[in-house]
PDB file of C-alpha atoms in Angstrom:
ATOM      1  CA  MET A  24      -0.041  31.726   2.290  1.00 54.00           C
ATOM      2  CA  ALA A  25      -0.654  29.456  -0.767  1.00 72.00           C
ATOM      3  CA  LYS A  26       2.804  27.845  -0.433  1.00 76.00           C
ATOM      4  CA  THR A  27       2.231  27.101   3.235  1.00 81.00           C
ATOM      5  CA  LYS A  28      -1.149  25.543   2.406  1.00 84.00           C
ATOM      6  CA  ARG A  29       0.462  23.388  -0.336  1.00 82.00           C
ATOM      7  CA  ILE A  30       3.204  22.232   2.012  1.00 83.00           C
ATOM      8  CA  ILE A  31       0.727  21.336   4.780  1.00 88.00           C
ATOM      9  CA  ILE A  32      -1.555  19.384   2.409  1.00 88.00           C
ATOM     10  CA  THR A  33       1.418  17.555   0.930  1.00 87.00           C
ATOM     11  CA  ILE A  34       2.889  16.637   4.335  1.00 89.00           C
ATOM     12  CA  LEU A  35      -0.507  15.447   5.591  1.00 92.00           C
ATOM     13  CA  LEU A  36      -0.987  13.233   2.538  1.00 92.00           C
ATOM     14  CA  ARG A  37       2.547  11.868   2.902  1.00 92.00           C
ATOM     15  CA  LEU A  38       1.975  11.133   6.606  1.00 94.00           C
ATOM     16  CA  LEU A  39      -1.248   9.314   5.758  1.00 95.00           C
ATOM     17  CA  ALA A  40       0.462   7.292   3.046  1.00 95.00           C
ATOM     18  CA  PHE A  41       3.409   6.497   5.351  1.00 96.00           C
ATOM     19  CA  GLY A  42       1.201   5.391   8.211  1.00 96.00           C
ATOM     20  CA  ALA A  43      -0.952   3.246   5.931  1.00 96.00           C
ATOM     21  CA  THR A  44       2.021   1.441   4.286  1.00 97.00           C
ATOM     22  CA  LEU A  45       3.702   0.948   7.631  1.00 97.00           C
ATOM     23  CA  SER A  46       0.618  -0.525   9.213  1.00 96.00           C
ATOM     24  CA  ALA A  47      -0.077  -2.714   6.165  1.00 96.00           C
ATOM     25  CA  THR A  48       3.469  -4.039   6.350  1.00 96.00           C
ATOM     26  CA  VAL A  49       3.374  -4.756  10.057  1.00 96.00           C
ATOM     27  CA  VAL A  50      -0.109  -6.332  10.002  1.00 95.00           C
ATOM     28  CA  MET A  51       0.728  -8.574   7.123  1.00 94.00           C
ATOM     29  CA  VAL A  52       4.121  -9.658   8.548  1.00 94.00           C
ATOM     30  CA  THR A  53       2.561 -10.527  11.904  1.00 92.00           C
ATOM     31  CA  SER A  54      -0.304 -12.499  10.375  1.00 88.00           C
ATOM     32  CA  HIS A  55      -0.026 -16.116  11.167  1.00 81.00           C
ATOM     33  CA  GLU A  56      -2.273 -18.833  12.547  1.00 82.00           C
ATOM     34  CA  SER A  57      -2.215 -22.619  12.844  1.00 77.00           C
ATOM     35  CA  ALA A  58      -5.164 -24.978  12.452  1.00 75.00           C
ATOM     36  CA  GLU A  59      -5.865 -28.669  12.510  1.00 74.00           C
ATOM     37  CA  VAL A  60      -8.060 -30.260   9.851  1.00 72.00           C
ATOM     38  CA  MET A  61      -8.650 -34.016   9.964  1.00 76.00           C
ATOM     39  CA  ASN A  62      -5.616 -34.497  12.295  1.00 80.00           C
ATOM     40  CA  ILE A  63      -3.405 -32.630   9.856  1.00 78.00           C
ATOM     41  CA  LYS A  64      -1.900 -29.454  11.309  1.00 83.00           C
ATOM     42  CA  PHE A  65      -1.100 -26.577   8.995  1.00 77.00           C
ATOM     43  CA  SER A  66       0.103 -23.069   9.403  1.00 82.00           C
ATOM     44  CA  ALA A  67      -1.066 -20.044   7.555  1.00 81.00           C
ATOM     45  CA  LYS A  68       1.332 -17.109   7.247  1.00 85.00           C
ATOM     46  CA  TYR A  69       2.159 -14.465   4.706  1.00 85.00           C
ATOM     47  CA  SER A  70       5.499 -16.088   3.782  1.00 85.00           C
ATOM     48  CA  ASN A  71       3.640 -19.169   2.438  1.00 86.00           C
ATOM     49  CA  SER A  72       2.500 -17.190  -0.592  1.00 89.00           C
ATOM     50  CA  PRO A  73       4.805 -15.499  -3.110  1.00 92.00           C
ATOM     51  CA  THR A  74       2.040 -13.009  -3.799  1.00 94.00           C
ATOM     52  CA  PHE A  75       1.844 -11.961  -0.123  1.00 94.00           C
ATOM     53  CA  LYS A  76       5.654 -11.701  -0.074  1.00 94.00           C
ATOM     54  CA  PHE A  77       5.405  -9.321  -3.063  1.00 96.00           C
ATOM     55  CA  TYR A  78       2.775  -7.325  -1.277  1.00 96.00           C
ATOM     56  CA  VAL A  79       4.911  -7.020   1.863  1.00 96.00           C
ATOM     57  CA  THR A  80       7.976  -6.102  -0.208  1.00 96.00           C
ATOM     58  CA  ALA A  81       6.069  -3.412  -2.091  1.00 96.00           C
ATOM     59  CA  GLU A  82       4.550  -1.972   1.064  1.00 96.00           C
ATOM     60  CA  ALA A  83       7.929  -1.979   2.784  1.00 97.00           C
ATOM     61  CA  ILE A  84       9.533  -0.145  -0.163  1.00 97.00           C
ATOM     62  CA  ALA A  85       6.704   2.414  -0.088  1.00 96.00           C
ATOM     63  CA  THR A  86       7.177   2.806   3.650  1.00 96.00           C
ATOM     64  CA  GLY A  87      10.941   3.473   3.225  1.00 96.00           C
ATOM     65  CA  TYR A  88      10.307   5.819   0.362  1.00 95.00           C
ATOM     66  CA  GLY A  89       7.658   7.669   2.314  1.00 93.00           C
ATOM     67  CA  LEU A  90       9.970   8.198   5.235  1.00 93.00           C
ATOM     68  CA  ILE A  91      12.796   9.540   3.010  1.00 92.00           C
ATOM     69  CA  VAL A  92      10.498  11.847   1.112  1.00 91.00           C
ATOM     70  CA  LEU A  93       9.025  13.305   4.286  1.00 87.00           C
ATOM     71  CA  PHE A  94      12.524  14.712   4.953  1.00 84.00           C
ATOM     72  CA  LEU A  95      13.239  15.674   1.362  1.00 79.00           C
ATOM     73  CA  SER A  96       9.895  17.230   0.444  1.00 64.00           C
ATOM     74  CA  SER A  97      10.962  20.685   1.577  1.00 63.00           C
ATOM     75  CA  ARG A  98      13.733  20.811  -1.015  1.00 64.00           C
ATOM     76  CA  ARG A  99      12.591  22.440  -4.192  1.00 69.00           C
ATOM     77  CA  SER A 100      15.411  20.866  -6.365  1.00 72.00           C
ATOM     78  CA  VAL A 101      13.897  17.352  -6.189  1.00 76.00           C
ATOM     79  CA  ASP A 102      10.206  18.192  -6.632  1.00 79.00           C
ATOM     80  CA  ARG A 103       9.915  16.841 -10.139  1.00 81.00           C
ATOM     81  CA  LEU A 104      11.750  13.648  -9.242  1.00 86.00           C
ATOM     82  CA  ILE A 105       9.476  13.165  -6.239  1.00 88.00           C
ATOM     83  CA  VAL A 106       6.365  13.493  -8.404  1.00 87.00           C
ATOM     84  CA  ILE A 107       7.661  10.832 -10.816  1.00 90.00           C
ATOM     85  CA  LEU A 108       8.651   8.493  -7.915  1.00 92.00           C
ATOM     86  CA  ASP A 109       5.258   9.041  -6.301  1.00 92.00           C
ATOM     87  CA  MET A 110       3.656   7.784  -9.470  1.00 94.00           C
ATOM     88  CA  VAL A 111       5.970   4.743  -9.553  1.00 95.00           C
ATOM     89  CA  ILE A 112       5.171   3.945  -5.899  1.00 96.00           C
ATOM     90  CA  ALA A 113       1.421   4.333  -6.625  1.00 95.00           C
ATOM     91  CA  LEU A 114       1.689   1.846  -9.491  1.00 95.00           C
ATOM     92  CA  ILE A 115       3.744  -0.647  -7.440  1.00 96.00           C
ATOM     93  CA  LEU A 116       1.205  -0.455  -4.588  1.00 96.00           C
ATOM     94  CA  THR A 117      -1.701  -0.937  -6.983  1.00 95.00           C
ATOM     95  CA  SER A 118      -0.143  -3.988  -8.628  1.00 96.00           C
ATOM     96  CA  SER A 119       0.775  -5.607  -5.282  1.00 95.00           C
ATOM     97  CA  ILE A 120      -2.721  -4.951  -3.822  1.00 96.00           C
ATOM     98  CA  SER A 121      -4.388  -6.416  -6.921  1.00 95.00           C
ATOM     99  CA  ALA A 122      -2.303  -9.614  -6.723  1.00 95.00           C
ATOM    100  CA  ALA A 123      -2.764  -9.997  -2.965  1.00 94.00           C
ATOM    101  CA  LEU A 124      -6.463  -9.344  -3.240  1.00 94.00           C
ATOM    102  CA  ALA A 125      -6.823 -12.136  -5.792  1.00 92.00           C
ATOM    103  CA  VAL A 126      -5.050 -14.634  -3.519  1.00 91.00           C
ATOM    104  CA  ALA A 127      -7.128 -13.425  -0.500  1.00 90.00           C
ATOM    105  CA  GLN A 128     -10.309 -13.903  -2.513  1.00 90.00           C
ATOM    106  CA  ILE A 129      -9.347 -17.501  -3.303  1.00 87.00           C
ATOM    107  CA  GLY A 130      -8.532 -18.055   0.360  1.00 84.00           C
ATOM    108  CA  LYS A 131     -11.855 -16.700   1.421  1.00 85.00           C
ATOM    109  CA  LYS A 132     -14.141 -18.216  -1.269  1.00 84.00           C
ATOM    110  CA  GLY A 133     -11.998 -20.974  -2.790  1.00 79.00           C
ATOM    111  CA  ASP A 134     -12.212 -21.895  -6.447  1.00 77.00           C
ATOM    112  CA  SER A 135     -14.649 -24.707  -7.385  1.00 78.00           C
ATOM    113  CA  HIS A 136     -13.275 -24.988 -10.913  1.00 79.00           C
ATOM    114  CA  ALA A 137      -9.762 -25.709  -9.648  1.00 77.00           C
ATOM    115  CA  GLY A 138     -10.949 -27.743  -6.690  1.00 74.00           C
ATOM    116  CA  TRP A 139      -9.494 -25.319  -4.106  1.00 79.00           C
ATOM    117  CA  LEU A 140     -11.380 -25.100  -0.871  1.00 78.00           C
ATOM    118  CA  PRO A 141     -11.721 -21.858   1.176  1.00 78.00           C
ATOM    119  CA  VAL A 142      -9.315 -21.742   4.159  1.00 80.00           C
ATOM    120  CA  CYS A 143     -10.714 -18.701   6.017  1.00 82.00           C
ATOM    121  CA  ASN A 144     -13.084 -20.964   7.990  1.00 83.00           C
ATOM    122  CA  GLN A 145     -10.084 -22.752   9.472  1.00 83.00           C
ATOM    123  CA  VAL A 146      -7.834 -19.710  10.040  1.00 85.00           C
ATOM    124  CA  PRO A 147     -10.152 -16.726  10.584  1.00 84.00           C
ATOM    125  CA  LYS A 148      -7.563 -14.649  12.482  1.00 91.00           C
ATOM    126  CA  PHE A 149      -5.149 -14.883   9.679  1.00 89.00           C
ATOM    127  CA  CYS A 150      -7.793 -13.933   7.111  1.00 89.00           C
ATOM    128  CA  ASP A 151      -8.863 -10.964   9.243  1.00 92.00           C
ATOM    129  CA  GLN A 152      -5.273  -9.685   9.487  1.00 93.00           C
ATOM    130  CA  VAL A 153      -4.812 -10.048   5.717  1.00 93.00           C
ATOM    131  CA  THR A 154      -8.038  -8.103   5.189  1.00 94.00           C
ATOM    132  CA  GLY A 155      -6.784  -5.366   7.508  1.00 95.00           C
ATOM    133  CA  ALA A 156      -3.473  -5.180   5.691  1.00 95.00           C
ATOM    134  CA  LEU A 157      -5.217  -4.949   2.306  1.00 95.00           C
ATOM    135  CA  ILE A 158      -7.471  -2.160   3.579  1.00 96.00           C
ATOM    136  CA  ALA A 159      -4.406  -0.219   4.828  1.00 96.00           C
ATOM    137  CA  GLY A 160      -2.776  -0.834   1.424  1.00 95.00           C
ATOM    138  CA  PHE A 161      -5.830   0.620  -0.334  1.00 95.00           C
ATOM    139  CA  VAL A 162      -5.694   3.661   1.863  1.00 96.00           C
ATOM    140  CA  ALA A 163      -1.978   4.159   0.967  1.00 96.00           C
ATOM    141  CA  ALA A 164      -2.627   3.726  -2.742  1.00 95.00           C
ATOM    142  CA  ILE A 165      -5.457   6.227  -2.628  1.00 95.00           C
ATOM    143  CA  ALA A 166      -3.278   8.633  -0.651  1.00 95.00           C
ATOM    144  CA  TYR A 167      -0.568   8.390  -3.351  1.00 94.00           C
ATOM    145  CA  LEU A 168      -3.159   8.868  -6.071  1.00 94.00           C
ATOM    146  CA  VAL A 169      -4.550  12.027  -4.431  1.00 94.00           C
ATOM    147  CA  LEU A 170      -0.901  13.173  -3.786  1.00 92.00           C
ATOM    148  CA  ASN A 171      -0.102  12.737  -7.485  1.00 91.00           C
ATOM    149  CA  LEU A 172      -3.212  14.561  -8.620  1.00 91.00           C
ATOM    150  CA  TYR A 173      -2.450  17.432  -6.182  1.00 89.00           C
ATOM    151  CA  SER A 174       1.205  17.622  -7.280  1.00 85.00           C
ATOM    152  CA  LEU A 175       0.201  17.709 -10.904  1.00 83.00           C
ATOM    153  CA  HIS A 176      -2.264  20.413 -10.171  1.00 82.00           C
ATOM    154  CA  VAL A 177       0.411  22.472  -8.399  1.00 77.00           C
ATOM    155  CA  PHE A 178       2.818  22.016 -11.264  1.00 73.00           C
ATOM    156  CA  LEU A 179       0.463  22.545 -14.101  1.00 74.00           C
ATOM    157  CA  THR A 180      -1.635  25.458 -12.805  1.00 72.00           C
ATOM    158  CA  PRO A 181       1.031  28.143 -13.402  1.00 70.00           C
ATOM    159  CA  LEU A 182       1.460  26.926 -17.005  1.00 70.00           C
ATOM    160  CA  PHE A 183      -2.177  27.629 -17.918  1.00 73.00           C
ATOM    161  CA  ARG A 184      -2.719  30.942 -16.248  1.00 70.00           C
ATOM    162  CA  VAL A 185      -3.706  33.747 -18.571  1.00 62.00           C
TER     163      VAL A 185
END
């Protein structure tokens, strides 16, 4: 019974992480909008920013990893490797979210010290999509964090039984 419960919890967390990374990737890749300011037309899309490209790449890697691990998670021989890779994916997601969030904050609020104006007033649809992708990325990172904590609990509990 305990093994079945562990497998169900692990699969549910992995499905949540997979769905969140997939949706973050799709929403960010499809985010684009054009605007005209003082007769100058500009286009806002994720590929204009190296930071957003890093975010999409990290989310796509996590999506692919999540799909592969969903099929491998029933094999006992790779459990320890999966726990280590889960931690690596969680760290990659956290770093990409942090970087993308910094760029999104500048896009939303601007930076008066550097003379950068906010752009979200001109391209609100783009900013809303980026916000949605970042929220999905946070959900994925939290899912991987919980998955890591649960996996460590499962591995370490038998070692400390008296």
